[in-house]
């Protein structure tokens, strides 16, 4: 990543001085406190459009110039936002078409944010004008280190899309380009079903619950279009900024955010960043939350196979969940260092200072309404700032290097939850996460890639619930296994092609997997079932596939019902590699045992010489000369780990070996 390399780990966050321009004493105090908290980077201007262009065509950038300059003179760098995250009244009022229309056909009123229409030419032009002003004026300022396009694009609290007539027309144009003729489209979408054949392009409308939402091909293409149309808008912003500035460009993503295919998005940006808000202290323990946060960081890192920025996180609470718990002592440092451990080169917050009014006035911030630096949160942040400063020279330049990849694919996400099949409450993400978590528990870094990514750099590829195969995917898996790769997949995979048409005749990877899928079941209630694997029984907790083998070896089988004895886990040797098929969604211990087995066979695992209990995990960041280990205890009590070799704590300089105790929510950083 090209940002912040000579500054170190970035520490700071969203700063909204535009809310305080008439309080110079507060702005001066901000600088003093930022220095005290070791803040070296802020994001500016995210929602400042009405301050930057108070009237159409009348710009006022001087205040921003003063702020950027003042920050810079105090050693604080700026990531400058384009302000399209929220529209000023004059814009939304004067030009109705910039406001989105919902799937019900009703245009939204003025207000809130993340809600411009990406097809509106007026919106694009007004955006170009303000972006140009910003980029011309600040694109070469030594205090500005990067660009932050808009904010949490698509996060409109609905389906992320606009359904206005401009968007409908753009959708039709997009479809014409994709299919060439209505005949091809009708075939691809299987529109003869229920007499829904299109005879004119104008008949095609976006997916809507008031109209058509049962043509799966339409649903899928609408989602693809909505993601790419939004991206098209952002690409215009990127182009404008790039014409005046050579600085790297990002936008703050939201990890597993369903409306936008981030694998497509990340290609357009110079580096990736995301906003991280785990729900700490919510469950019986912290482990599921921690595993989910690790999965999100790993996804974002994998988008460009390099370190990234955590652009937002809260220093204390959020205010948008039903109940918003404070971070318990230790959790602020642990959750921040977890981001670094997983590949982030920053700990940035939302927000620096609490606003005085409106809906985020009680959202956590480094600086509260009262008490300045004399708060627990400020002290936590300042302490972390010290630690990050010390860690920077070692950390910057390193990254996680996984040998295992998990497939997570947006298009598959959209398709699999729309399948209308055996389980209509099926959710891709929780099942995917259940395949991630055991690796996390074992301290094994995994990358998260989609079906278009390169498989060949990995030793093991795990592909849960790959219902829809993207073009060329089956061929790439075949060649990966042929050349020695280990491929693990599950039932409800390889069902449909990329227009959601079911494969006929056979599973596209039948030869590689050595099995023939027949039926699916959801065994619960009186049909409860379990599988036996390595002499242990595991409960089935979700869908299960009934298959027979065609060359594969059976490693586990169902225990009850009419399919007792049917294969539940198979292994097929193919070329130089092997392919496993897990037929049922089982309780977590099953995957723990299975992963242990395949990791052992492949000679992979946690690369640190250490043993640790459940709730402690390890991430490794390295470069050719350094290897750093982040040992993190997510347990609510102390935990003992055993170092089987000598390691040096890079913060204290202590040499450590043998049994050591990690306090609750403690993270230590070691090197060999
Ligand atoms: C993010 C958003 C920020 C702020 C924050 C509160 O989604 O980008 O502007 O609203 O949430 O947690």
GROMACS .gro file of C-alpha atoms and ligand atoms in nm, residues 14 47 113-114 151-152 155 252 275 277 312 318-320 350 360 363, ligand 1:
model
   29
   14UNK     CA    1  -1.300   1.144   1.111
   47UNK     CA    2  -1.995   1.570   0.511
  113UNK     CA    3  -2.722   1.073   0.351
  114UNK     CA    4  -2.572   0.814   0.115
  151UNK     CA    5  -1.861   0.784   0.242
  152UNK     CA    6  -1.990   0.430   0.291
  155UNK     CA    7  -2.534   0.249   0.271
  252UNK     CA    8  -1.443   0.341   0.308
  275UNK     CA    9  -1.521   0.082   0.870
  277UNK     CA   10  -1.780  -0.182   1.424
  312UNK     CA   11  -1.334   0.400   1.110
  318UNK     CA   12  -2.168   0.327   1.875
  319UNK     CA   13  -2.519   0.470   1.911
  320UNK     CA   14  -2.707   0.283   1.643
  350UNK     CA   15  -1.529   0.769   1.399
  360UNK     CA   16  -2.465   1.120   1.640
  363UNK     CA   17  -2.181   0.833   1.940
  673LIG     C1   18  -2.035   0.494   0.978
  673LIG     C2   19  -2.033   0.626   0.904
  673LIG     C3   20  -1.992   0.740   0.995
  673LIG     C4   21  -2.067   0.733   1.125
  673LIG     C5   22  -2.043   0.598   1.189
  673LIG     C6   23  -2.112   0.579   1.321
  673LIG     O1   24  -2.120   0.403   0.917
  673LIG     O2   25  -1.945   0.621   0.796
  673LIG     O3   26  -2.016   0.862   0.930
  673LIG     O4   27  -2.202   0.753   1.103
  673LIG     O5   28  -2.092   0.499   1.103
  673LIG     O6   29  -2.085   0.452   1.374
   0.00000   0.00000   0.00000
